[in-house]
Amino acid sequence: MTSGSAASYWAEHAWLPTGLATGVRFDVVDGVFARVQRGRPEPGDERLHGVVLPGFANAHSHAFHRALRGRTHGDGGNFWTWRQQMYAVTRHLTPDTYLALARAVFAEMVLSGITVVGEFHYVHHDVDGRPYADPNAMGQALIEAARDAGLRLTLLDTCYLAGGLAGDGHLPLDDVQRRFTDGDVDTWATRVAALSPDATTRIGAAVHSVRAVPRDDLRAMAEVTRGRIVHAHVSEQPAENLATQMFYDATPTELLDEAGLLGERFSAVHATHLSERDITLLGASGTTACFCPTTERDLADGIGPARALTEAGARLSLGSDQHAVIDPFEEVRGLEMHERLASNERGRFTPDELLTAATAHGYRSLGWQDAGVIADGAAADFVVVRTDTVNTAGAKAGQIIYCATRSDVDRVVVGGSTVVESGRHRLGDVAALLGKALSDVREHQ
């Protein structure tokens, strides 16, 4: 993000690809790490106190879901009843209100240590389903919001063609879902082709789910997205699996494999209710499984087979999805703690495995190959976590991820540029930005 600039740093502790190291010097030149090495501080070095981590990757986000935080718990229910409340929010999004809301949500992410986000974007058109004058007005709003907030963005522009899936076939789109659809794969692809990447933005693709994209269209999506990053919601709910099995005599994972979508560029989001064959297919293909622990527990989705997927060969990444919480430390701990609950064993993942899922694997799943690590030649995205707070005092540096929270993030640097310093975002009062943006959305409800 920064060109023609150079700075040198000395960190008390830094998490390198080889693990935690003490006394690490590094230069940042034109937004890239240079000369990362163990050593004593030198004159001119800026000293970074605490633990320096690679920037966190939020590999699965729906920015507008932030409007639901703390507002959906009164009547119990399940994923499907929550979804109706979520749909109600989409009725009142415009390019302007979405820009303001996403800017504030992305700023909240950066405050917590997130330096890249994968935005799973499917609210494309006006409320009646008609394209805006700029068919990508909503996507452009998200791109501008990320740029303002100071983090990298992979826009996962999402294909959404059907209203759902029952045992006897796909359902028609309802009134709300008309905003989400382009009608067919070719029209979706034509619209997405008009979006342009830049230094801080990548354009990816997404299949909303096998509920929303029928079998033949999955094959078409595999063709038009060949060579690109593709994500999809996969087996988040048992009802999805049941309907898919009844109508197609296959699991969602089997349909995606049949279509040719699985592979190193593909991410299966949630991957909660998987068969043994599903786990084998995802692992053997090198697919990434993106877990969203704070959402999966908030919506009572279930606990996915994270350890089994890793042992089968899949990579893991992490996302905050509906933003019931935006705290990458919570997602990291959720990955481990859910495994502990399911297995009655501790230490299901090592600290290095957990941090890699939250950083390098997340970056890679979003198409940023040279980032997510503190190493020569990688993008200079890093986070400084304090070790002197009520949360972290007394903790070992190598176990900081088990006790730190978003409030312990002192500094966030993206592409060599400081976006958060002393716990304050360069945009100012992020809580006020959120309050205003959320109020403006709700005024339209």
CSV table of C-alpha atoms in Angstrom, one decimal:
chain,number,residue,atom,x,y,z
A,1,MET,CA,0.0,0.0,0.0
A,2,THR,CA,3.0,2.3,0.5
A,3,SER,CA,5.5,3.0,-2.2
A,4,GLY,CA,8.8,4.8,-2.0
A,5,SER,CA,9.1,4.4,1.7
A,6,ALA,CA,11.3,2.5,4.1
A,7,ALA,CA,11.3,1.9,7.9
A,8,SER,CA,13.2,-0.4,10.3
A,9,TYR,CA,11.8,-2.2,13.3
A,10,TRP,CA,13.0,-4.3,16.2
A,11,ALA,CA,10.4,-6.6,17.9
A,12,GLU,CA,10.6,-8.1,21.3
A,13,HIS,CA,8.8,-11.1,20.0
A,14,ALA,CA,7.7,-11.9,16.4
A,15,TRP,CA,5.9,-15.0,15.0
A,16,LEU,CA,8.0,-16.1,12.0
A,17,PRO,CA,7.3,-19.0,9.6
A,18,THR,CA,9.6,-21.1,11.9
A,19,GLY,CA,7.6,-20.1,15.0
A,20,LEU,CA,7.9,-17.5,17.7
A,21,ALA,CA,11.3,-15.8,17.8
A,22,THR,CA,12.7,-13.3,20.3
A,23,GLY,CA,14.6,-10.2,19.2
A,24,VAL,CA,13.7,-9.8,15.6
A,25,ARG,CA,14.8,-7.0,13.3
A,26,PHE,CA,13.1,-6.3,10.0
A,27,ASP,CA,13.0,-3.6,7.4
A,28,VAL,CA,9.9,-2.6,5.4
A,29,VAL,CA,10.6,-1.2,2.0
A,30,ASP,CA,7.8,-0.2,-0.4
A,31,GLY,CA,5.3,-2.0,1.7
A,32,VAL,CA,7.2,-5.3,1.7
A,33,PHE,CA,9.2,-7.1,4.4
A,34,ALA,CA,13.0,-7.1,3.8
A,35,ARG,CA,15.8,-8.5,5.9
A,36,VAL,CA,13.8,-10.3,8.5
A,37,GLN,CA,16.4,-11.7,11.0
A,38,ARG,CA,17.2,-12.3,14.6
A,39,GLY,CA,19.4,-9.6,16.1
A,40,ARG,CA,19.8,-6.7,18.5
A,41,PRO,CA,18.2,-3.3,17.8
A,42,GLU,CA,20.1,-0.9,15.7
A,43,PRO,CA,20.1,2.9,15.7
A,44,GLY,CA,17.0,4.2,14.0
A,45,ASP,CA,14.9,1.0,14.6
A,46,GLU,CA,11.4,1.6,16.0
A,47,ARG,CA,11.0,-0.7,18.9
A,48,LEU,CA,7.8,-2.8,19.0
A,49,HIS,CA,6.9,-3.9,22.4
A,50,GLY,CA,4.7,-7.0,22.8
A,51,VAL,CA,4.2,-9.8,20.3
A,52,VAL,CA,4.3,-9.0,16.5
A,53,LEU,CA,2.0,-11.3,14.5
A,54,PRO,CA,1.3,-11.6,10.8
A,55,GLY,CA,-1.9,-9.7,9.9
A,56,PHE,CA,-5.1,-11.8,10.4
A,57,ALA,CA,-7.2,-12.9,7.4
A,58,ASN,CA,-11.0,-12.8,7.7
A,59,ALA,CA,-11.7,-15.3,5.0
A,60,HIS,CA,-15.5,-15.1,5.2
A,61,SER,CA,-17.5,-12.0,5.7
A,62,HIS,CA,-21.0,-10.6,5.0
A,63,ALA,CA,-20.5,-7.0,6.0
A,64,PHE,CA,-24.2,-6.1,6.3
A,65,HIS,CA,-24.9,-8.9,8.8
A,66,ARG,CA,-23.2,-6.6,11.4
A,67,ALA,CA,-26.6,-4.9,11.6
A,68,LEU,CA,-28.0,-8.0,13.4
A,69,ARG,CA,-25.5,-8.1,16.3
A,70,GLY,CA,-27.3,-8.2,19.6
A,71,ARG,CA,-30.8,-8.1,17.9
A,72,THR,CA,-31.7,-11.7,17.0
A,73,HIS,CA,-31.7,-13.6,20.4
A,74,GLY,CA,-35.1,-12.7,21.9
A,75,ASP,CA,-37.1,-15.6,20.5
A,76,GLY,CA,-34.7,-18.5,20.2
A,77,GLY,CA,-35.2,-20.1,16.8
A,78,ASN,CA,-32.5,-21.6,14.5
A,79,PHE,CA,-30.5,-20.7,11.4
A,80,TRP,CA,-33.6,-20.6,9.2
A,81,THR,CA,-35.5,-18.1,11.5
A,82,TRP,CA,-32.4,-16.0,11.8
A,83,ARG,CA,-32.1,-15.9,8.0
A,84,GLN,CA,-35.5,-14.2,7.8
A,85,GLN,CA,-34.2,-11.4,10.0
A,86,MET,CA,-31.1,-11.2,7.9
A,87,TYR,CA,-33.2,-10.9,4.7
A,88,ALA,CA,-35.1,-8.0,6.3
A,89,VAL,CA,-31.9,-6.0,6.5
A,90,THR,CA,-31.2,-6.5,2.8
A,91,ARG,CA,-34.4,-4.7,1.8
A,92,HIS,CA,-32.9,-1.5,3.0
A,93,LEU,CA,-29.4,-1.4,1.7
A,94,THR,CA,-28.4,1.0,-1.0
A,95,PRO,CA,-25.0,1.7,-2.5
A,96,ASP,CA,-24.7,4.7,-0.1
A,97,THR,CA,-25.8,3.1,3.1
A,98,TYR,CA,-23.8,-0.1,2.3
A,99,LEU,CA,-20.7,2.0,1.7
A,100,ALA,CA,-21.0,3.7,5.1
A,101,LEU,CA,-21.9,0.4,6.9
A,102,ALA,CA,-19.1,-1.6,5.2
A,103,ARG,CA,-16.6,1.1,5.9
A,104,ALA,CA,-17.4,1.0,9.6
A,105,VAL,CA,-17.5,-2.8,9.7
A,106,PHE,CA,-14.1,-3.1,7.9
A,107,ALA,CA,-12.6,-0.4,10.3
A,108,GLU,CA,-13.8,-2.5,13.2
A,109,MET,CA,-12.0,-5.5,11.6
A,110,VAL,CA,-8.8,-3.6,11.3
A,111,LEU,CA,-9.0,-2.5,15.0
A,112,SER,CA,-9.1,-6.2,15.9
A,113,GLY,CA,-6.0,-7.1,13.8
A,114,ILE,CA,-7.6,-8.1,10.5
A,115,THR,CA,-5.6,-7.0,7.5
A,116,VAL,CA,-7.5,-8.7,4.6
A,117,VAL,CA,-11.1,-9.7,4.2
A,118,GLY,CA,-12.9,-12.0,1.9
A,119,GLU,CA,-16.3,-10.4,1.3
A,120,PHE,CA,-18.9,-13.0,0.2
A,121,HIS,CA,-21.0,-10.5,-1.8
A,122,TYR,CA,-24.5,-11.3,-3.1
A,123,VAL,CA,-26.6,-8.2,-2.6
A,124,HIS,CA,-26.1,-7.0,-6.2
A,125,HIS,CA,-29.2,-5.2,-7.5
A,126,ASP,CA,-32.0,-2.8,-6.5
A,127,VAL,CA,-34.8,-4.1,-4.2
A,128,ASP,CA,-36.9,-5.0,-7.1
A,129,GLY,CA,-34.1,-7.0,-8.8
A,130,ARG,CA,-33.2,-4.4,-11.4
A,131,PRO,CA,-29.5,-3.7,-11.9
A,132,TYR,CA,-28.3,-0.3,-10.9
A,133,ALA,CA,-27.1,2.1,-13.6
A,134,ASP,CA,-23.7,0.7,-12.7
A,135,PRO,CA,-24.5,-3.0,-12.3
A,136,ASN,CA,-21.6,-3.3,-9.9
A,137,ALA,CA,-22.6,-0.3,-7.7
A,138,MET,CA,-22.9,-2.5,-4.6
A,139,GLY,CA,-19.6,-4.2,-5.2
A,140,GLN,CA,-17.9,-0.9,-5.9
A,141,ALA,CA,-19.2,0.4,-2.6
A,142,LEU,CA,-17.5,-2.6,-0.8
A,143,ILE,CA,-14.2,-1.9,-2.7
A,144,GLU,CA,-14.3,1.8,-1.7
A,145,ALA,CA,-15.2,0.9,1.9
A,146,ALA,CA,-12.2,-1.5,2.3
A,147,ARG,CA,-9.9,1.1,0.8
A,148,ASP,CA,-11.1,3.8,3.2
A,149,ALA,CA,-10.8,1.4,6.2
A,150,GLY,CA,-7.3,0.5,5.2
A,151,LEU,CA,-7.4,-3.3,4.6
A,152,ARG,CA,-7.0,-5.6,1.7
A,153,LEU,CA,-10.2,-7.0,0.1
A,154,THR,CA,-11.0,-10.0,-2.0
A,155,LEU,CA,-14.5,-9.4,-3.4
A,156,LEU,CA,-16.0,-12.9,-3.7
A,157,ASP,CA,-18.8,-11.9,-6.1
A,158,THR,CA,-21.5,-14.5,-5.6
A,159,CYS,CA,-23.7,-16.4,-8.1
A,160,TYR,CA,-27.2,-16.9,-6.7
A,161,LEU,CA,-29.8,-18.4,-9.1
A,162,ALA,CA,-32.4,-20.4,-7.1
A,163,GLY,CA,-34.5,-19.7,-4.0
A,164,GLY,CA,-33.5,-22.9,-2.2
A,165,LEU,CA,-33.7,-26.6,-2.5
A,166,ALA,CA,-36.3,-29.1,-1.2
A,167,GLY,CA,-36.5,-32.9,-1.7
A,168,ASP,CA,-38.4,-32.4,-4.9
A,169,GLY,CA,-36.2,-29.8,-6.5
A,170,HIS,CA,-35.1,-26.2,-6.5
A,171,LEU,CA,-37.4,-23.4,-5.3
A,172,PRO,CA,-38.2,-20.2,-7.1
A,173,LEU,CA,-36.6,-17.0,-5.9
A,174,ASP,CA,-38.7,-15.0,-3.4
A,175,ASP,CA,-39.1,-11.2,-3.4
A,176,VAL,CA,-36.0,-10.6,-1.3
A,177,GLN,CA,-33.8,-12.9,-3.3
A,178,ARG,CA,-34.4,-11.0,-6.5
A,179,ARG,CA,-31.7,-8.6,-5.4
A,180,PHE,CA,-29.2,-11.5,-5.3
A,181,THR,CA,-29.6,-13.0,-8.8
A,182,ASP,CA,-28.3,-12.2,-12.3
A,183,GLY,CA,-30.6,-14.9,-13.8
A,184,ASP,CA,-28.0,-17.2,-15.2
A,185,VAL,CA,-24.3,-17.9,-15.0
A,186,ASP,CA,-23.3,-16.1,-18.2
A,187,THR,CA,-25.0,-12.9,-17.1
A,188,TRP,CA,-23.3,-13.2,-13.7
A,189,ALA,CA,-19.9,-13.7,-15.4
A,190,THR,CA,-20.4,-10.7,-17.7
A,191,ARG,CA,-21.2,-8.4,-14.8
A,192,VAL,CA,-18.2,-9.6,-12.8
A,193,ALA,CA,-15.9,-9.2,-15.7
A,194,ALA,CA,-16.4,-5.4,-15.4
A,195,LEU,CA,-14.9,-5.4,-11.9
A,196,SER,CA,-11.2,-4.6,-11.8
A,197,PRO,CA,-8.5,-5.6,-9.3
A,198,ASP,CA,-6.0,-3.1,-8.0
A,199,ALA,CA,-3.1,-2.9,-5.5
A,200,THR,CA,-5.4,-3.6,-2.5
A,201,THR,CA,-8.3,-5.5,-4.2
A,202,ARG,CA,-8.7,-8.9,-5.7
A,203,ILE,CA,-11.8,-10.1,-7.6
A,204,GLY,CA,-12.8,-13.6,-6.7
A,205,ALA,CA,-16.0,-15.6,-7.2
A,206,ALA,CA,-18.4,-17.6,-5.1
A,207,VAL,CA,-21.2,-20.1,-5.5
A,208,HIS,CA,-23.7,-19.2,-2.8
A,209,SER,CA,-24.5,-22.9,-2.1
A,210,VAL,CA,-25.8,-25.9,-3.9
A,211,ARG,CA,-29.2,-24.8,-2.7
A,212,ALA,CA,-28.9,-21.6,-4.7
A,213,VAL,CA,-27.0,-22.9,-7.8
A,214,PRO,CA,-28.4,-26.0,-9.4
A,215,ARG,CA,-26.2,-28.9,-10.6
A,216,ASP,CA,-25.9,-27.9,-14.2
A,217,ASP,CA,-25.0,-24.4,-13.2
A,218,LEU,CA,-22.3,-25.6,-10.9
A,219,ARG,CA,-20.6,-27.2,-13.9
A,220,ALA,CA,-21.0,-23.9,-15.8
A,221,MET,CA,-19.5,-22.0,-12.8
A,222,ALA,CA,-16.5,-24.3,-12.8
A,223,GLU,CA,-15.9,-23.4,-16.5
A,224,VAL,CA,-16.2,-19.6,-16.2
A,225,THR,CA,-14.2,-19.4,-13.0
A,226,ARG,CA,-11.4,-21.6,-14.0
A,227,GLY,CA,-8.1,-20.3,-12.6
A,228,ARG,CA,-9.8,-18.0,-10.1
A,229,ILE,CA,-10.5,-18.1,-6.4
A,230,VAL,CA,-13.9,-19.6,-5.7
A,231,HIS,CA,-15.7,-20.0,-2.3
A,232,ALA,CA,-19.1,-21.6,-1.4
A,233,HIS,CA,-21.2,-22.3,1.6
A,234,VAL,CA,-21.0,-26.1,2.1
A,235,SER,CA,-23.1,-28.3,4.5
A,236,GLU,CA,-23.7,-25.6,7.0
A,237,GLN,CA,-27.1,-27.2,8.0
A,238,PRO,CA,-28.3,-30.8,8.1
A,239,ALA,CA,-31.4,-29.7,6.2
A,240,GLU,CA,-29.2,-28.7,3.2
A,241,ASN,CA,-27.6,-32.1,3.2
A,242,LEU,CA,-31.0,-33.9,3.4
A,243,ALA,CA,-32.5,-31.9,0.5
A,244,THR,CA,-29.4,-32.4,-1.6
A,245,GLN,CA,-29.4,-36.1,-0.9
A,246,MET,CA,-33.1,-36.5,-1.6
A,247,PHE,CA,-33.0,-34.6,-4.9
A,248,TYR,CA,-29.6,-35.3,-6.3
A,249,ASP,CA,-28.7,-38.5,-4.4
A,250,ALA,CA,-25.4,-36.8,-3.4
A,251,THR,CA,-23.9,-34.6,-0.8
A,252,PRO,CA,-23.1,-30.9,-1.5
A,253,THR,CA,-19.4,-31.8,-1.5
A,254,GLU,CA,-20.0,-34.6,-4.0
A,255,LEU,CA,-21.9,-32.2,-6.3
A,256,LEU,CA,-19.1,-29.6,-6.1
A,257,ASP,CA,-16.5,-32.3,-6.8
A,258,GLU,CA,-18.5,-33.7,-9.7
A,259,ALA,CA,-18.6,-30.1,-11.2
A,260,GLY,CA,-14.9,-29.8,-11.0
A,261,LEU,CA,-14.9,-27.0,-8.4
A,262,LEU,CA,-12.9,-28.6,-5.6
A,263,GLY,CA,-9.1,-27.8,-5.5
A,264,GLU,CA,-6.5,-25.6,-4.1
A,265,ARG,CA,-8.3,-22.4,-5.3
A,266,PHE,CA,-11.6,-23.5,-3.7
A,267,SER,CA,-12.8,-22.8,-0.1
A,268,ALA,CA,-15.7,-24.7,1.5
A,269,VAL,CA,-17.2,-22.4,4.0
A,270,HIS,CA,-18.4,-23.9,7.3
A,271,ALA,CA,-18.0,-27.6,6.1
A,272,THR,CA,-19.8,-28.5,9.3
A,273,HIS,CA,-21.9,-31.6,8.5
A,274,LEU,CA,-19.6,-33.8,6.4
A,275,SER,CA,-19.6,-37.5,5.6
A,276,GLU,CA,-16.4,-39.5,5.7
A,277,ARG,CA,-16.3,-39.4,1.9
A,278,ASP,CA,-16.8,-35.6,2.0
A,279,ILE,CA,-13.7,-35.2,4.2
A,280,THR,CA,-11.7,-37.4,1.9
A,281,LEU,CA,-12.7,-35.5,-1.2
A,282,LEU,CA,-11.9,-32.1,0.4
A,283,GLY,CA,-8.6,-33.3,1.8
A,284,ALA,CA,-7.4,-35.1,-1.4
A,285,SER,CA,-8.2,-32.1,-3.6
A,286,GLY,CA,-6.3,-29.6,-1.3
A,287,THR,CA,-9.4,-27.6,-0.8
A,288,THR,CA,-9.5,-25.1,2.1
A,289,ALA,CA,-12.2,-25.4,4.7
A,290,CYS,CA,-13.1,-22.0,6.2
A,291,PHE,CA,-14.5,-22.3,9.7
A,292,CYS,CA,-16.4,-19.5,11.4
A,293,PRO,CA,-16.6,-20.6,15.0
A,294,THR,CA,-18.3,-17.6,16.5
A,295,THR,CA,-21.0,-17.7,13.9
A,296,GLU,CA,-21.4,-21.5,14.0
A,297,ARG,CA,-22.0,-21.4,17.7
A,298,ASP,CA,-24.2,-18.3,17.6
A,299,LEU,CA,-26.5,-19.9,15.0
A,300,ALA,CA,-26.3,-23.4,16.7
A,301,ASP,CA,-24.9,-24.8,13.4
A,302,GLY,CA,-22.8,-27.4,15.0
A,303,ILE,CA,-19.1,-28.3,15.3
A,304,GLY,CA,-17.3,-29.2,12.1
A,305,PRO,CA,-14.6,-31.9,11.8
A,306,ALA,CA,-11.6,-29.5,11.7
A,307,ARG,CA,-8.9,-32.0,12.9
A,308,ALA,CA,-10.2,-34.7,10.6
A,309,LEU,CA,-10.1,-32.3,7.6
A,310,THR,CA,-6.5,-31.3,8.4
A,311,GLU,CA,-5.4,-34.9,8.7
A,312,ALA,CA,-7.1,-35.6,5.3
A,313,GLY,CA,-5.0,-32.9,3.6
A,314,ALA,CA,-7.3,-29.9,3.7
A,315,ARG,CA,-6.1,-26.5,4.8
A,316,LEU,CA,-8.1,-24.5,7.4
A,317,SER,CA,-8.9,-20.8,7.4
A,318,LEU,CA,-11.1,-18.6,9.6
A,319,GLY,CA,-13.9,-16.1,9.1
A,320,SER,CA,-16.2,-14.0,11.2
A,321,ASP,CA,-19.2,-14.5,8.8
A,322,GLN,CA,-22.2,-12.7,10.4
A,323,HIS,CA,-20.1,-10.7,12.8
A,324,ALA,CA,-21.8,-11.6,16.0
A,325,VAL,CA,-18.2,-11.1,17.1
A,326,ILE,CA,-15.3,-9.5,15.2
A,327,ASP,CA,-12.3,-10.8,17.0
A,328,PRO,CA,-9.8,-13.0,15.3
A,329,PHE,CA,-8.5,-14.3,18.6
A,330,GLU,CA,-12.0,-15.6,19.4
A,331,GLU,CA,-12.1,-17.4,16.0
A,332,VAL,CA,-8.7,-19.0,16.7
A,333,ARG,CA,-9.7,-20.1,20.1
A,334,GLY,CA,-13.0,-21.3,18.8
A,335,LEU,CA,-11.3,-23.6,16.3
A,336,GLU,CA,-9.4,-25.3,19.1
A,337,MET,CA,-12.0,-25.1,21.9
A,338,HIS,CA,-14.8,-26.6,19.7
A,339,GLU,CA,-12.4,-29.5,19.0
A,340,ARG,CA,-11.8,-29.9,22.7
A,341,LEU,CA,-15.5,-30.1,23.4
A,342,ALA,CA,-16.1,-32.7,20.7
A,343,SER,CA,-13.1,-34.8,21.6
A,344,ASN,CA,-12.5,-34.4,25.3
A,345,GLU,CA,-8.8,-33.7,24.5
A,346,ARG,CA,-6.8,-30.5,24.8
A,347,GLY,CA,-4.2,-29.3,22.3
A,348,ARG,CA,-6.0,-30.5,19.2
A,349,PHE,CA,-4.0,-27.9,17.2
A,350,THR,CA,-0.6,-26.5,18.0
A,351,PRO,CA,-0.2,-22.7,18.3
A,352,ASP,CA,1.6,-22.6,15.0
A,353,GLU,CA,-1.2,-24.5,13.3
A,354,LEU,CA,-3.9,-22.1,14.7
A,355,LEU,CA,-2.0,-19.0,13.8
A,356,THR,CA,-1.3,-20.3,10.3
A,357,ALA,CA,-5.0,-21.0,9.8
A,358,ALA,CA,-5.8,-17.4,10.9
A,359,THR,CA,-3.1,-15.8,8.7
A,360,ALA,CA,-1.2,-17.5,5.9
A,361,HIS,CA,-3.9,-20.0,4.9
A,362,GLY,CA,-6.6,-17.3,5.0
A,363,TYR,CA,-4.5,-15.0,2.8
A,364,ARG,CA,-3.8,-17.9,0.4
A,365,SER,CA,-7.5,-18.8,0.2
A,366,LEU,CA,-8.3,-15.2,-0.8
A,367,GLY,CA,-5.7,-15.1,-3.6
A,368,TRP,CA,-2.9,-13.3,-1.7
A,369,GLN,CA,0.0,-15.7,-2.1
A,370,ASP,CA,2.8,-13.4,-0.9
A,371,ALA,CA,1.3,-12.3,2.4
A,372,GLY,CA,0.2,-13.6,5.8
A,373,VAL,CA,3.8,-14.3,7.0
A,374,ILE,CA,6.6,-12.2,8.4
A,375,ALA,CA,9.3,-13.1,5.9
A,376,ASP,CA,11.5,-11.5,3.3
A,377,GLY,CA,9.4,-10.5,0.2
A,378,ALA,CA,6.0,-10.9,1.8
A,379,ALA,CA,3.6,-8.0,2.1
A,380,ALA,CA,4.3,-6.0,5.3
A,381,ASP,CA,1.0,-6.7,7.0
A,382,PHE,CA,1.5,-7.1,10.8
A,383,VAL,CA,-0.2,-6.7,14.2
A,384,VAL,CA,1.4,-5.7,17.5
A,385,VAL,CA,-0.3,-7.3,20.5
A,386,ARG,CA,0.3,-5.9,24.0
A,387,THR,CA,1.6,-8.2,26.7
A,388,ASP,CA,0.9,-5.8,29.6
A,389,THR,CA,-2.9,-5.7,29.7
A,390,VAL,CA,-5.4,-7.3,32.1
A,391,ASN,CA,-5.9,-10.1,29.5
A,392,THR,CA,-2.2,-10.8,28.7
A,393,ALA,CA,-0.1,-9.9,31.7
A,394,GLY,CA,1.9,-12.9,32.8
A,395,ALA,CA,1.2,-14.9,29.6
A,396,LYS,CA,4.0,-16.6,27.7
A,397,ALA,CA,4.6,-14.8,24.3
A,398,GLY,CA,4.1,-18.1,22.5
A,399,GLN,CA,0.7,-18.6,24.0
A,400,ILE,CA,-0.6,-15.1,23.5
A,401,ILE,CA,-3.3,-16.3,21.1
A,402,TYR,CA,-5.0,-18.2,24.0
A,403,CYS,CA,-5.6,-15.1,26.1
A,404,ALA,CA,-5.5,-11.9,23.9
A,405,THR,CA,-8.6,-10.3,22.6
A,406,ARG,CA,-9.2,-7.5,20.0
A,407,SER,CA,-8.8,-4.9,22.8
A,408,ASP,CA,-5.1,-5.9,23.2
A,409,VAL,CA,-4.2,-5.0,19.6
A,410,ASP,CA,-2.1,-1.9,19.8
A,411,ARG,CA,-1.0,-1.4,16.3
A,412,VAL,CA,-2.0,-2.6,12.8
A,413,VAL,CA,0.2,-2.1,9.7
A,414,VAL,CA,-1.1,-3.0,6.2
A,415,GLY,CA,1.4,-2.8,3.3
A,416,GLY,CA,3.8,-0.8,5.5
A,417,SER,CA,1.2,1.8,6.4
A,418,THR,CA,0.0,2.2,10.0
A,419,VAL,CA,-3.7,2.0,10.1
A,420,VAL,CA,-4.2,1.5,13.8
A,421,GLU,CA,-1.9,3.1,16.4
A,422,SER,CA,-2.3,2.9,20.2
A,423,GLY,CA,-5.5,1.1,19.6
A,424,ARG,CA,-7.0,3.9,17.5
A,425,HIS,CA,-8.0,3.7,13.8
A,426,ARG,CA,-7.0,6.4,11.5
A,427,LEU,CA,-10.6,7.1,10.6
A,428,GLY,CA,-11.2,8.1,14.2
A,429,ASP,CA,-14.1,6.9,16.4
A,430,VAL,CA,-15.2,3.6,14.8
A,431,ALA,CA,-18.0,3.1,17.3
A,432,ALA,CA,-19.5,6.4,16.2
A,433,LEU,CA,-19.1,5.4,12.6
A,434,LEU,CA,-20.9,2.2,13.3
A,435,GLY,CA,-23.6,3.9,15.2
A,436,LYS,CA,-24.4,6.3,12.4
A,437,ALA,CA,-24.2,3.7,9.7
A,438,LEU,CA,-26.5,1.3,11.5
A,439,SER,CA,-28.9,4.0,12.4
A,440,ASP,CA,-29.1,5.1,8.7
A,441,VAL,CA,-29.8,1.5,7.6
A,442,ARG,CA,-32.5,1.1,10.3
A,443,GLU,CA,-34.2,4.4,9.4
A,444,HIS,CA,-35.1,2.7,6.1
A,445,GLN,CA,-36.7,-0.3,7.9
